[in-house]
Amino acid sequence: MKRLGPRVEQKVAQAGLWTMTLVTVGVLLFIIFFILRRGLPVLSLEFLTANPADMGKSGGIFSTIVGTVALSFLAILIAAPLGVGTAIYLTEYTWGGPLTRVIRFGAECLAGIPSIIFGLFGFILFVTKLKFGWSILSGGLTMAFMLLPTIIRTSEEAIKSVPPAYRTVSFSLGSTKWQTVTRVVLPSALPGIVTGIVLSVGRSIGETAATIFTAGSALRMPTSIFSSTRPMSVHFYILAREGISMSNAYGTAAVLIIAILGINILTYYLMNRFIRKYS
Amino acid sequence: MAMKTKKRGKNRLERNDRLVRLALLVIAFSAVSVLLVITVFIVQQGTPIMFKYGLKSFLAGGNWYPSEKVFGLWPMIVGSLFVTAGALVIGVPFGLACAIVLTEFSSKNVRRVIKPIVELLAGIPSVVYGFMGVIILVPFIRQTFGGPGLSVLAASIVLGIMILPTIISISVDSLQAVPPSYREGSIALGATRWQTVKMVLFPAARSGIIASIILGMGRAIGETMATIMIAGNAAEIPRSLLAPVRTLTSNIALEMSYATGEHREALFATGVILFIIIMVLNTVANATSSRRRRQP
Amino acid sequence: MTDVAIRVRGFSQFFGAVQKLNALDLDVRRNEILGIIGPARSGKSTFLCALNRLNDLVRGSRVEGTITIDGRDIYEPDVDVIELRRKLGMVFATPVPLPRSIFENVAFGARMAGLKGRARLDAVVRDSLERGGLWEEVKDRLETSGLKLSGGQQQRLCLARILAVKPEYILLDEPTSGLDPISTMKIEDSLRKLKKDYTIILVTNNTKQAARVADRTAFFLNGGLVEAGPTADIFTAPQDKRTDDYLRGRFG
C-alpha cells in the first residue's frame, strides 16, 4: 500500500468505503424486502381484524395490535410529560451546576441500559412488589422509563434550536418566564418535540425483552389496563421461536415493518419541516 | 398602601415562577431518579445470593446448573465478551466506512437517501434481526462451515449489523463537528480527500469516534432477543467461532419465566453484572465525549 | 427645572468578573430623544439592557450604583421586573418577528399582559401599527406571517409590537443598522412623531443618525460616559478630545 501514489490510494480507499456503505444499505433493504415479500401475501383485512386462534396458528393478530397500541399509548402518556418537562428544566430553568450535571448524566446512563434490565426491574417492581401483575399497566410503565431518555434528548435539542432572540424579545415585552416558555419557546419547538415522541413510539412498537416480562403474553383481547397482553413483537417472537406458524409470523413481521417504516417516514417529514423553518 | 399592593403583586408573580421551577425540577429529578430506583432494585434483588455463594465462585465458576444450585457465570461473561468483540469486528469498520462516506465522499443528494436508511436500520425491532439471522444466516453457516449454525459467528454478524446505527450516527456527528478550516487547510496543502480523512479528520474526531464505539459495545452487550434466537444458548465456554454460546442477557431472558427462589435471585445477580458492565461503559463514553465537548 | 425621567448615578454592570459599564452618571429627560453613540463594545447596548433589566437574564449579572426611573430605584428588591419591562419597550438591532402572524406579533405583549377580547385587541393592534407607521402597508394582510415582511417592515412591526404594550419609554438598539436608507428614513420619521408621547433612547452606530434625530446625545467609550449634551453642542463643539476624535472618524 505504501508504494501507491496518493491519487491511487484515494481511489482505492474511496472504492472500499463505498462498497462497505453499499453493503450496509443493501443488508437493510434486503431485510425489508425479504420480510415484506413473504409477509405481504399473508396480510388481509381478516388477518388484521380477527383475533388469533389456536395459539396463533390460525386466525389474525387483532388482539396483538390492540396490545401494541395500548402499551405504546400508555408509555407515551407517561413518558412524554415527564421527558418534555425534564427537557424544559434542563434548557430553560438552569444554568448548569452540579444538580443539572447529575440529571443529564442520569438521562445519558438511562439511555444505555439494556431493555432486559428494564424488564427485570419492571417485573420486580410493578408485577410483583406493586402487584399489578402481568398487565398493560406494568408493561406501559416499564416502557415509559425506557423511552424517557429519547424524549428528553430530542426535546432538549428541539428547545435549544429555538433562536435565543425569541426569548429575549418575549422577556423585553414583559412576559414572565412561564409565558415565554409556553407561548414562545414550546410552540416553536413543538415539531421537534413531536418528532422525538413519534420516534419513541417506533421504539416502543419493536420492544420485546422489556415487555415480555412485564405485560405477559396473553393472547386474549385486553379488557382493562390490568389485563395481560401480547404485543405484536412478542407474538412474532413466540410464533417464530416455537415454530407455531411461519406464515403468521411473516405476516406479523410485515405489519411491524410497515408500522416502523411509516413512523420513520413521518419523523423524517416532521424533522425536515422543522429544519426548514429555522434555516 | 400603594407600595404594599405592588409588593404583593410582584410576589405573586415571583412565587408562580418559583413554583414552576420547583415543579419542573421535581419532574426532572423523578425522571432521572428512575435510574436510581432501577439500580437499587436490581442490586437489592441480585447481590445477596452472590455473597451467599461467594463472589469468586459466582463470577469465575464454570458451571451453571441452577436446579442443583450451582451458579457459575463465567461462561456467560466470556460469551458476552466474545459476541461483543465479534460484533465490533464487523460493526466498527462498516460503521466508520459509512460515516466517512456520509460526511466526506458523497453529495448532498446521496446523503439524503442513505441517512434515513441508516436511521431505519435503528428502528427495526431486534426480534426481526434475530429472525433474519435464524432464517438466512444460521443455515448458511451450518452448510458452509459446519457446526450447529447457531454460533458466536452468527451472533457476531447480526449484532455487528445492529450496532451500525449507533456507531454511524455518533461518528457522523463528531466528524461534522471538525471545523471546516481543518479540512480546507489540508486540501489547500495538496492532500487528497482520503489523506485528509486519515491524517486530519480522524485524529480530530477521535474521541467522538471512540465514544461511538463504546456506546455500540454497550448496545451489543445489552441486546437480548436477537442473541437468544441465534447464539445457541449453551451455557459453556465456546471453543470456536462456530460453537454455540450463551450471553448474560440470554441467561436472564431464557430462564426468567420459570425461575423461582434462589434461581431467580441468581438471574438478578446476572443482571447486576450486566448492569455494572453497562454503567462502566456509559461512564467511559460520557467521559470521552465530554472531553471532546470541552476542547472543541 | 427640566423633568428628569431617568436618573443614572454611579452605575456599573458586571457579568461575572467582567465589567461592562463603569460608574455611569446620566440623566434622560422626559419626551426627548437621547442619542447614544460610541464605538462597538463601548457598553451602549448593555446600558439599554440595564434599563429594562434584561441583563438579569445573563448569568452572573451584578450591578452597582442606582438607576432611578420616575423616582424609583429599579434595582430595589421589590421592583416588579415584568411591570418595568412593559414600561420600557425595546427594539433590537436585528428585527425579530416571532414566527406567527402580523396581528399576533403586535398583540403578543398585550395578550401577555392579560388583554382579552377580539375588539379590544383589534383596536390596540391597529393603533400600534398606525403609530409604528406600518398600518397602511399591512392592513389587508394581518394574518400573514411576520416573517414574510421585508427587513424594514419587520423593524417597524417590532416597533408597533412594543407600542401595543403601552410603554412610556422606547429603547432602540441600533434599530436601522441592517436597513436600507429609505426604511431608515421611515423609522426616523416615526420616532420624531412618537417623541411627544414617549421618552426615547436611541443607541446608534451611525453618528449622523444621532445628529438627525436626537435632541441630546451621549458619547460612550469603554463602558463609561465621556460626555453628554445637546446634540448640536456635541457635534459642533465637543468638550472632550476623544469625542472629537470619534466624530472625525479617528477610531471606532
PDB file of C-alpha atoms in Angstrom, chain B residues 36-291:
ATOM      1  CA  LEU B  36     -31.525   5.204  40.968  1.00  0.00           C
ATOM      2  CA  VAL B  37     -34.630   3.116  41.576  1.00  0.00           C
ATOM      3  CA  ILE B  38     -33.577   0.607  38.929  1.00  0.00           C
ATOM      4  CA  THR B  39     -30.117   0.367  40.443  1.00  0.00           C
ATOM      5  CA  VAL B  40     -31.497  -0.152  43.930  1.00  0.00           C
ATOM      6  CA  PHE B  41     -33.972  -2.828  42.878  1.00  0.00           C
ATOM      7  CA  ILE B  42     -31.584  -4.825  40.748  1.00  0.00           C
ATOM      8  CA  VAL B  43     -28.799  -4.667  43.318  1.00  0.00           C
ATOM      9  CA  GLN B  44     -31.108  -5.458  46.201  1.00  0.00           C
ATOM     10  CA  GLN B  45     -32.507  -8.499  44.411  1.00  0.00           C
ATOM     11  CA  GLY B  46     -29.251  -9.711  42.989  1.00  0.00           C
ATOM     12  CA  THR B  47     -26.407  -9.198  45.434  1.00  0.00           C
ATOM     13  CA  PRO B  48     -27.383 -11.316  48.456  1.00  0.00           C
ATOM     14  CA  ILE B  49     -27.043 -14.551  46.560  1.00  0.00           C
ATOM     15  CA  MET B  50     -23.690 -13.527  45.157  1.00  0.00           C
ATOM     16  CA  PHE B  51     -22.290 -13.157  48.646  1.00  0.00           C
ATOM     17  CA  LYS B  52     -24.036 -16.256  49.888  1.00  0.00           C
ATOM     18  CA  TYR B  53     -22.291 -18.475  47.372  1.00  0.00           C
ATOM     19  CA  GLY B  54     -19.134 -16.362  47.273  1.00  0.00           C
ATOM     20  CA  LEU B  55     -18.304 -13.750  44.704  1.00  0.00           C
ATOM     21  CA  LYS B  56     -15.485 -15.830  43.299  1.00  0.00           C
ATOM     22  CA  SER B  57     -17.474 -18.960  42.551  1.00  0.00           C
ATOM     23  CA  PHE B  58     -20.232 -16.784  41.156  1.00  0.00           C
ATOM     24  CA  LEU B  59     -18.063 -14.860  38.741  1.00  0.00           C
ATOM     25  CA  ALA B  60     -15.400 -17.436  37.972  1.00  0.00           C
ATOM     26  CA  GLY B  61     -17.399 -20.635  38.310  1.00  0.00           C
ATOM     27  CA  GLY B  62     -17.565 -22.525  35.013  1.00  0.00           C
ATOM     28  CA  ASN B  63     -20.821 -24.405  35.606  1.00  0.00           C
ATOM     29  CA  TRP B  64     -24.390 -23.201  35.563  1.00  0.00           C
ATOM     30  CA  TYR B  65     -26.744 -25.840  36.938  1.00  0.00           C
ATOM     31  CA  PRO B  66     -29.496 -23.817  38.567  1.00  0.00           C
ATOM     32  CA  SER B  67     -31.510 -26.863  39.588  1.00  0.00           C
ATOM     33  CA  GLU B  68     -28.528 -28.089  41.623  1.00  0.00           C
ATOM     34  CA  LYS B  69     -27.827 -24.624  42.964  1.00  0.00           C
ATOM     35  CA  VAL B  70     -24.577 -24.305  41.055  1.00  0.00           C
ATOM     36  CA  PHE B  71     -24.378 -20.747  39.788  1.00  0.00           C
ATOM     37  CA  GLY B  72     -21.193 -20.042  37.837  1.00  0.00           C
ATOM     38  CA  LEU B  73     -21.487 -17.090  35.475  1.00  0.00           C
ATOM     39  CA  TRP B  74     -18.078 -17.361  33.859  1.00  0.00           C
ATOM     40  CA  PRO B  75     -19.287 -18.963  30.589  1.00  0.00           C
ATOM     41  CA  MET B  76     -21.881 -16.218  30.147  1.00  0.00           C
ATOM     42  CA  ILE B  77     -19.402 -13.461  30.888  1.00  0.00           C
ATOM     43  CA  VAL B  78     -16.996 -14.932  28.360  1.00  0.00           C
ATOM     44  CA  GLY B  79     -19.880 -15.454  25.951  1.00  0.00           C
ATOM     45  CA  SER B  80     -20.975 -11.829  26.161  1.00  0.00           C
ATOM     46  CA  LEU B  81     -17.411 -10.650  25.637  1.00  0.00           C
ATOM     47  CA  PHE B  82     -16.858 -12.934  22.618  1.00  0.00           C
ATOM     48  CA  VAL B  83     -20.069 -11.943  20.943  1.00  0.00           C
ATOM     49  CA  THR B  84     -19.483  -8.266  21.629  1.00  0.00           C
ATOM     50  CA  ALA B  85     -15.928  -8.405  20.341  1.00  0.00           C
ATOM     51  CA  GLY B  86     -17.195 -10.147  17.223  1.00  0.00           C
ATOM     52  CA  ALA B  87     -19.874  -7.505  16.765  1.00  0.00           C
ATOM     53  CA  LEU B  88     -17.248  -4.777  16.972  1.00  0.00           C
ATOM     54  CA  VAL B  89     -15.041  -6.527  14.392  1.00  0.00           C
ATOM     55  CA  ILE B  90     -17.980  -6.404  11.973  1.00  0.00           C
ATOM     56  CA  GLY B  91     -19.672  -3.193  13.066  1.00  0.00           C
ATOM     57  CA  VAL B  92     -16.760  -0.800  13.540  1.00  0.00           C
ATOM     58  CA  PRO B  93     -15.218  -0.955  10.033  1.00  0.00           C
ATOM     59  CA  PHE B  94     -18.574  -0.870   8.292  1.00  0.00           C
ATOM     60  CA  GLY B  95     -19.900   1.820  10.594  1.00  0.00           C
ATOM     61  CA  LEU B  96     -16.875   4.055  10.184  1.00  0.00           C
ATOM     62  CA  ALA B  97     -16.867   3.499   6.425  1.00  0.00           C
ATOM     63  CA  CYS B  98     -20.475   4.653   6.265  1.00  0.00           C
ATOM     64  CA  ALA B  99     -19.727   7.632   8.471  1.00  0.00           C
ATOM     65  CA  ILE B 100     -16.813   8.707   6.285  1.00  0.00           C
ATOM     66  CA  VAL B 101     -18.766   8.244   3.070  1.00  0.00           C
ATOM     67  CA  LEU B 102     -21.666  10.197   4.512  1.00  0.00           C
ATOM     68  CA  THR B 103     -19.539  13.130   5.638  1.00  0.00           C
ATOM     69  CA  GLU B 104     -16.735  13.192   3.056  1.00  0.00           C
ATOM     70  CA  PHE B 105     -17.359  11.204  -0.088  1.00  0.00           C
ATOM     71  CA  SER B 106     -20.950  11.796  -1.014  1.00  0.00           C
ATOM     72  CA  SER B 107     -23.082  14.518  -2.461  1.00  0.00           C
ATOM     73  CA  LYS B 108     -25.943  16.048  -0.591  1.00  0.00           C
ATOM     74  CA  ASN B 109     -28.472  14.059  -2.578  1.00  0.00           C
ATOM     75  CA  VAL B 110     -26.817  10.745  -1.866  1.00  0.00           C
ATOM     76  CA  ARG B 111     -26.705  11.664   1.798  1.00  0.00           C
ATOM     77  CA  ARG B 112     -30.394  12.420   1.713  1.00  0.00           C
ATOM     78  CA  VAL B 113     -31.025   8.842   0.636  1.00  0.00           C
ATOM     79  CA  ILE B 114     -28.525   6.986   2.819  1.00  0.00           C
ATOM     80  CA  LYS B 115     -29.072   8.786   6.086  1.00  0.00           C
ATOM     81  CA  PRO B 116     -32.751   7.894   6.520  1.00  0.00           C
ATOM     82  CA  ILE B 117     -31.926   4.323   5.557  1.00  0.00           C
ATOM     83  CA  VAL B 118     -29.366   4.154   8.346  1.00  0.00           C
ATOM     84  CA  GLU B 119     -31.904   5.628  10.737  1.00  0.00           C
ATOM     85  CA  LEU B 120     -34.374   2.998   9.608  1.00  0.00           C
ATOM     86  CA  LEU B 121     -31.806   0.357  10.498  1.00  0.00           C
ATOM     87  CA  ALA B 122     -32.072   1.551  14.096  1.00  0.00           C
ATOM     88  CA  GLY B 123     -35.849   1.267  14.047  1.00  0.00           C
ATOM     89  CA  ILE B 124     -36.126  -2.386  13.002  1.00  0.00           C
ATOM     90  CA  PRO B 125     -37.121  -4.447  16.053  1.00  0.00           C
ATOM     91  CA  SER B 126     -34.431  -6.725  17.400  1.00  0.00           C
ATOM     92  CA  VAL B 127     -36.693  -9.744  17.062  1.00  0.00           C
ATOM     93  CA  VAL B 128     -36.740  -9.149  13.331  1.00  0.00           C
ATOM     94  CA  TYR B 129     -32.938  -9.119  13.216  1.00  0.00           C
ATOM     95  CA  GLY B 130     -32.879 -12.304  15.236  1.00  0.00           C
ATOM     96  CA  PHE B 131     -35.410 -13.882  12.939  1.00  0.00           C
ATOM     97  CA  MET B 132     -33.429 -12.965   9.823  1.00  0.00           C
ATOM     98  CA  GLY B 133     -30.392 -14.492  11.494  1.00  0.00           C
ATOM     99  CA  VAL B 134     -32.244 -17.743  12.082  1.00  0.00           C
ATOM    100  CA  ILE B 135     -33.757 -17.920   8.624  1.00  0.00           C
ATOM    101  CA  ILE B 136     -30.796 -16.842   6.485  1.00  0.00           C
ATOM    102  CA  LEU B 137     -27.529 -16.682   8.376  1.00  0.00           C
ATOM    103  CA  VAL B 138     -27.707 -19.766  10.583  1.00  0.00           C
ATOM    104  CA  PRO B 139     -28.441 -22.231   7.756  1.00  0.00           C
ATOM    105  CA  PHE B 140     -25.772 -20.567   5.650  1.00  0.00           C
ATOM    106  CA  ILE B 141     -23.155 -21.000   8.385  1.00  0.00           C
ATOM    107  CA  ARG B 142     -24.235 -24.563   9.058  1.00  0.00           C
ATOM    108  CA  GLN B 143     -23.920 -25.530   5.411  1.00  0.00           C
ATOM    109  CA  THR B 144     -20.745 -23.619   4.659  1.00  0.00           C
ATOM    110  CA  PHE B 145     -18.640 -24.035   7.778  1.00  0.00           C
ATOM    111  CA  GLY B 146     -20.363 -26.856   9.599  1.00  0.00           C
ATOM    112  CA  GLY B 147     -21.401 -26.929  13.238  1.00  0.00           C
ATOM    113  CA  PRO B 148     -24.868 -26.154  14.507  1.00  0.00           C
ATOM    114  CA  GLY B 149     -25.041 -22.760  12.826  1.00  0.00           C
ATOM    115  CA  LEU B 150     -26.363 -21.149  15.972  1.00  0.00           C
ATOM    116  CA  SER B 151     -22.995 -19.756  16.997  1.00  0.00           C
ATOM    117  CA  VAL B 152     -20.662 -16.994  18.102  1.00  0.00           C
ATOM    118  CA  LEU B 153     -20.172 -16.174  14.438  1.00  0.00           C
ATOM    119  CA  ALA B 154     -23.866 -15.795  13.674  1.00  0.00           C
ATOM    120  CA  ALA B 155     -24.472 -13.683  16.768  1.00  0.00           C
ATOM    121  CA  SER B 156     -21.454 -11.504  15.997  1.00  0.00           C
ATOM    122  CA  ILE B 157     -22.629 -10.763  12.481  1.00  0.00           C
ATOM    123  CA  VAL B 158     -26.182  -9.928  13.492  1.00  0.00           C
ATOM    124  CA  LEU B 159     -25.103  -7.790  16.451  1.00  0.00           C
ATOM    125  CA  GLY B 160     -22.497  -6.142  14.229  1.00  0.00           C
ATOM    126  CA  ILE B 161     -25.306  -5.008  11.939  1.00  0.00           C
ATOM    127  CA  MET B 162     -27.451  -3.930  14.875  1.00  0.00           C
ATOM    128  CA  ILE B 163     -24.809  -1.611  16.341  1.00  0.00           C
ATOM    129  CA  LEU B 164     -24.196   0.108  12.992  1.00  0.00           C
ATOM    130  CA  PRO B 165     -26.693   2.957  13.511  1.00  0.00           C
ATOM    131  CA  THR B 166     -25.161   3.860  16.886  1.00  0.00           C
ATOM    132  CA  ILE B 167     -21.640   3.940  15.503  1.00  0.00           C
ATOM    133  CA  ILE B 168     -22.635   5.744  12.320  1.00  0.00           C
ATOM    134  CA  SER B 169     -24.740   8.497  13.842  1.00  0.00           C
ATOM    135  CA  ILE B 170     -22.293   9.436  16.611  1.00  0.00           C
ATOM    136  CA  SER B 171     -19.260   9.228  14.303  1.00  0.00           C
ATOM    137  CA  VAL B 172     -21.009  11.364  11.702  1.00  0.00           C
ATOM    138  CA  ASP B 173     -21.740  13.944  14.387  1.00  0.00           C
ATOM    139  CA  SER B 174     -18.158  14.070  15.550  1.00  0.00           C
ATOM    140  CA  LEU B 175     -16.742  14.153  12.010  1.00  0.00           C
ATOM    141  CA  GLN B 176     -19.080  17.008  11.161  1.00  0.00           C
ATOM    142  CA  ALA B 177     -18.007  18.827  14.311  1.00  0.00           C
ATOM    143  CA  VAL B 178     -14.436  19.104  12.988  1.00  0.00           C
ATOM    144  CA  PRO B 179     -14.018  22.756  11.973  1.00  0.00           C
ATOM    145  CA  PRO B 180     -14.191  23.158   8.169  1.00  0.00           C
ATOM    146  CA  SER B 181     -10.945  25.096   8.279  1.00  0.00           C
ATOM    147  CA  TYR B 182      -9.040  21.875   9.137  1.00  0.00           C
ATOM    148  CA  ARG B 183     -10.425  20.217   6.038  1.00  0.00           C
ATOM    149  CA  GLU B 184      -9.840  23.218   3.808  1.00  0.00           C
ATOM    150  CA  GLY B 185      -6.347  23.712   5.176  1.00  0.00           C
ATOM    151  CA  SER B 186      -5.405  20.145   4.417  1.00  0.00           C
ATOM    152  CA  ILE B 187      -6.879  20.201   0.903  1.00  0.00           C
ATOM    153  CA  ALA B 188      -5.152  23.503   0.258  1.00  0.00           C
ATOM    154  CA  LEU B 189      -1.840  21.873   1.154  1.00  0.00           C
ATOM    155  CA  GLY B 190      -2.411  19.416  -1.669  1.00  0.00           C
ATOM    156  CA  ALA B 191      -3.602  16.420   0.355  1.00  0.00           C
ATOM    157  CA  THR B 192      -6.158  14.126  -1.248  1.00  0.00           C
ATOM    158  CA  ARG B 193      -9.530  13.683   0.420  1.00  0.00           C
ATOM    159  CA  TRP B 194      -8.519  10.290   1.762  1.00  0.00           C
ATOM    160  CA  GLN B 195      -5.287  11.687   3.195  1.00  0.00           C
ATOM    161  CA  THR B 196      -7.291  14.450   4.798  1.00  0.00           C
ATOM    162  CA  VAL B 197      -9.630  11.916   6.345  1.00  0.00           C
ATOM    163  CA  LYS B 198      -6.756   9.769   7.565  1.00  0.00           C
ATOM    164  CA  MET B 199      -4.385  12.434   8.843  1.00  0.00           C
ATOM    165  CA  VAL B 200      -6.652  15.322   9.845  1.00  0.00           C
ATOM    166  CA  LEU B 201     -10.284  14.416  10.371  1.00  0.00           C
ATOM    167  CA  PHE B 202      -9.853  11.103  12.110  1.00  0.00           C
ATOM    168  CA  PRO B 203      -7.415  12.360  14.737  1.00  0.00           C
ATOM    169  CA  ALA B 204      -9.544  15.462  15.286  1.00  0.00           C
ATOM    170  CA  ALA B 205     -12.732  13.448  15.726  1.00  0.00           C
ATOM    171  CA  ARG B 206     -11.048  10.632  17.620  1.00  0.00           C
ATOM    172  CA  SER B 207     -12.748  10.977  20.984  1.00  0.00           C
ATOM    173  CA  GLY B 208     -16.207  11.131  19.419  1.00  0.00           C
ATOM    174  CA  ILE B 209     -15.472   8.055  17.333  1.00  0.00           C
ATOM    175  CA  ILE B 210     -14.221   6.196  20.389  1.00  0.00           C
ATOM    176  CA  ALA B 211     -17.369   7.190  22.253  1.00  0.00           C
ATOM    177  CA  SER B 212     -19.461   5.853  19.365  1.00  0.00           C
ATOM    178  CA  ILE B 213     -17.637   2.522  19.521  1.00  0.00           C
ATOM    179  CA  ILE B 214     -18.075   2.271  23.290  1.00  0.00           C
ATOM    180  CA  LEU B 215     -21.784   3.000  23.013  1.00  0.00           C
ATOM    181  CA  GLY B 216     -22.071   0.449  20.208  1.00  0.00           C
ATOM    182  CA  MET B 217     -20.359  -2.021  22.511  1.00  0.00           C
ATOM    183  CA  GLY B 218     -22.940  -1.251  25.185  1.00  0.00           C
ATOM    184  CA  ARG B 219     -25.700  -1.959  22.716  1.00  0.00           C
ATOM    185  CA  ALA B 220     -24.168  -5.277  21.692  1.00  0.00           C
ATOM    186  CA  ILE B 221     -23.695  -6.442  25.292  1.00  0.00           C
ATOM    187  CA  GLY B 222     -27.231  -5.415  26.191  1.00  0.00           C
ATOM    188  CA  GLU B 223     -29.007  -6.943  23.199  1.00  0.00           C
ATOM    189  CA  THR B 224     -31.253  -9.790  24.229  1.00  0.00           C
ATOM    190  CA  MET B 225     -33.877 -11.044  21.813  1.00  0.00           C
ATOM    191  CA  ALA B 226     -31.664 -11.316  18.747  1.00  0.00           C
ATOM    192  CA  THR B 227     -28.954 -13.060  20.728  1.00  0.00           C
ATOM    193  CA  ILE B 228     -31.336 -15.610  22.189  1.00  0.00           C
ATOM    194  CA  MET B 229     -32.557 -16.515  18.745  1.00  0.00           C
ATOM    195  CA  ILE B 230     -29.196 -17.046  17.075  1.00  0.00           C
ATOM    196  CA  ALA B 231     -26.445 -17.697  19.612  1.00  0.00           C
ATOM    197  CA  GLY B 232     -27.427 -21.251  20.555  1.00  0.00           C
ATOM    198  CA  ASN B 233     -27.531 -20.568  24.270  1.00  0.00           C
ATOM    199  CA  ALA B 234     -25.361 -23.428  25.526  1.00  0.00           C
ATOM    200  CA  ALA B 235     -24.074 -22.456  28.949  1.00  0.00           C
ATOM    201  CA  GLU B 236     -20.475 -23.352  28.302  1.00  0.00           C
ATOM    202  CA  ILE B 237     -17.392 -21.549  27.120  1.00  0.00           C
ATOM    203  CA  PRO B 238     -17.359 -21.672  23.296  1.00  0.00           C
ATOM    204  CA  ARG B 239     -14.340 -23.483  21.841  1.00  0.00           C
ATOM    205  CA  SER B 240     -14.605 -21.931  18.404  1.00  0.00           C
ATOM    206  CA  LEU B 241     -16.418 -19.314  16.382  1.00  0.00           C
ATOM    207  CA  LEU B 242     -18.848 -21.977  15.264  1.00  0.00           C
ATOM    208  CA  ALA B 243     -19.756 -23.146  18.759  1.00  0.00           C
ATOM    209  CA  PRO B 244     -22.989 -22.058  20.419  1.00  0.00           C
ATOM    210  CA  VAL B 245     -22.748 -19.514  23.178  1.00  0.00           C
ATOM    211  CA  ARG B 246     -24.920 -18.015  25.921  1.00  0.00           C
ATOM    212  CA  THR B 247     -24.667 -14.364  26.886  1.00  0.00           C
ATOM    213  CA  LEU B 248     -25.550 -12.677  30.180  1.00  0.00           C
ATOM    214  CA  THR B 249     -28.704 -11.211  28.668  1.00  0.00           C
ATOM    215  CA  SER B 250     -29.846 -14.527  27.195  1.00  0.00           C
ATOM    216  CA  ASN B 251     -29.233 -16.199  30.523  1.00  0.00           C
ATOM    217  CA  ILE B 252     -31.740 -13.871  32.150  1.00  0.00           C
ATOM    218  CA  ALA B 253     -34.339 -13.952  29.424  1.00  0.00           C
ATOM    219  CA  LEU B 254     -34.243 -17.709  28.862  1.00  0.00           C
ATOM    220  CA  GLU B 255     -34.877 -18.731  32.439  1.00  0.00           C
ATOM    221  CA  MET B 256     -36.754 -15.829  33.948  1.00  0.00           C
ATOM    222  CA  SER B 257     -40.169 -17.124  33.016  1.00  0.00           C
ATOM    223  CA  TYR B 258     -39.917 -20.243  35.166  1.00  0.00           C
ATOM    224  CA  ALA B 259     -37.217 -19.417  37.731  1.00  0.00           C
ATOM    225  CA  THR B 260     -38.112 -19.246  41.399  1.00  0.00           C
ATOM    226  CA  GLY B 261     -36.298 -18.743  44.703  1.00  0.00           C
ATOM    227  CA  GLU B 262     -32.521 -18.756  44.523  1.00  0.00           C
ATOM    228  CA  HIS B 263     -32.581 -19.439  40.820  1.00  0.00           C
ATOM    229  CA  ARG B 264     -34.469 -16.202  40.246  1.00  0.00           C
ATOM    230  CA  GLU B 265     -32.079 -14.364  42.553  1.00  0.00           C
ATOM    231  CA  ALA B 266     -29.183 -15.732  40.552  1.00  0.00           C
ATOM    232  CA  LEU B 267     -30.739 -14.292  37.408  1.00  0.00           C
ATOM    233  CA  PHE B 268     -30.987 -10.935  39.089  1.00  0.00           C
ATOM    234  CA  ALA B 269     -27.336 -11.332  40.018  1.00  0.00           C
ATOM    235  CA  THR B 270     -26.664 -11.831  36.301  1.00  0.00           C
ATOM    236  CA  GLY B 271     -28.489  -8.546  35.819  1.00  0.00           C
ATOM    237  CA  VAL B 272     -26.212  -6.891  38.371  1.00  0.00           C
ATOM    238  CA  ILE B 273     -23.105  -7.975  36.469  1.00  0.00           C
ATOM    239  CA  LEU B 274     -24.608  -6.760  33.204  1.00  0.00           C
ATOM    240  CA  PHE B 275     -25.657  -3.517  34.825  1.00  0.00           C
ATOM    241  CA  ILE B 276     -22.151  -2.870  36.182  1.00  0.00           C
ATOM    242  CA  ILE B 277     -20.584  -3.528  32.771  1.00  0.00           C
ATOM    243  CA  ILE B 278     -23.050  -1.154  31.086  1.00  0.00           C
ATOM    244  CA  MET B 279     -22.569   1.599  33.665  1.00  0.00           C
ATOM    245  CA  VAL B 280     -18.790   1.393  33.316  1.00  0.00           C
ATOM    246  CA  LEU B 281     -19.114   1.653  29.532  1.00  0.00           C
ATOM    247  CA  ASN B 282     -21.547   4.570  29.823  1.00  0.00           C
ATOM    248  CA  THR B 283     -19.268   6.435  32.174  1.00  0.00           C
ATOM    249  CA  VAL B 284     -16.266   5.914  29.927  1.00  0.00           C
ATOM    250  CA  ALA B 285     -18.227   7.026  26.840  1.00  0.00           C
ATOM    251  CA  ASN B 286     -19.547  10.017  28.731  1.00  0.00           C
ATOM    252  CA  ALA B 287     -16.047  10.988  29.874  1.00  0.00           C
ATOM    253  CA  THR B 288     -14.555  10.712  26.368  1.00  0.00           C
ATOM    254  CA  SER B 289     -17.319  12.636  24.698  1.00  0.00           C
ATOM    255  CA  SER B 290     -17.446  15.359  27.349  1.00  0.00           C
ATOM    256  CA  ARG B 291     -13.707  15.820  26.995  1.00  0.00           C
TER     257      ARG B 291
END
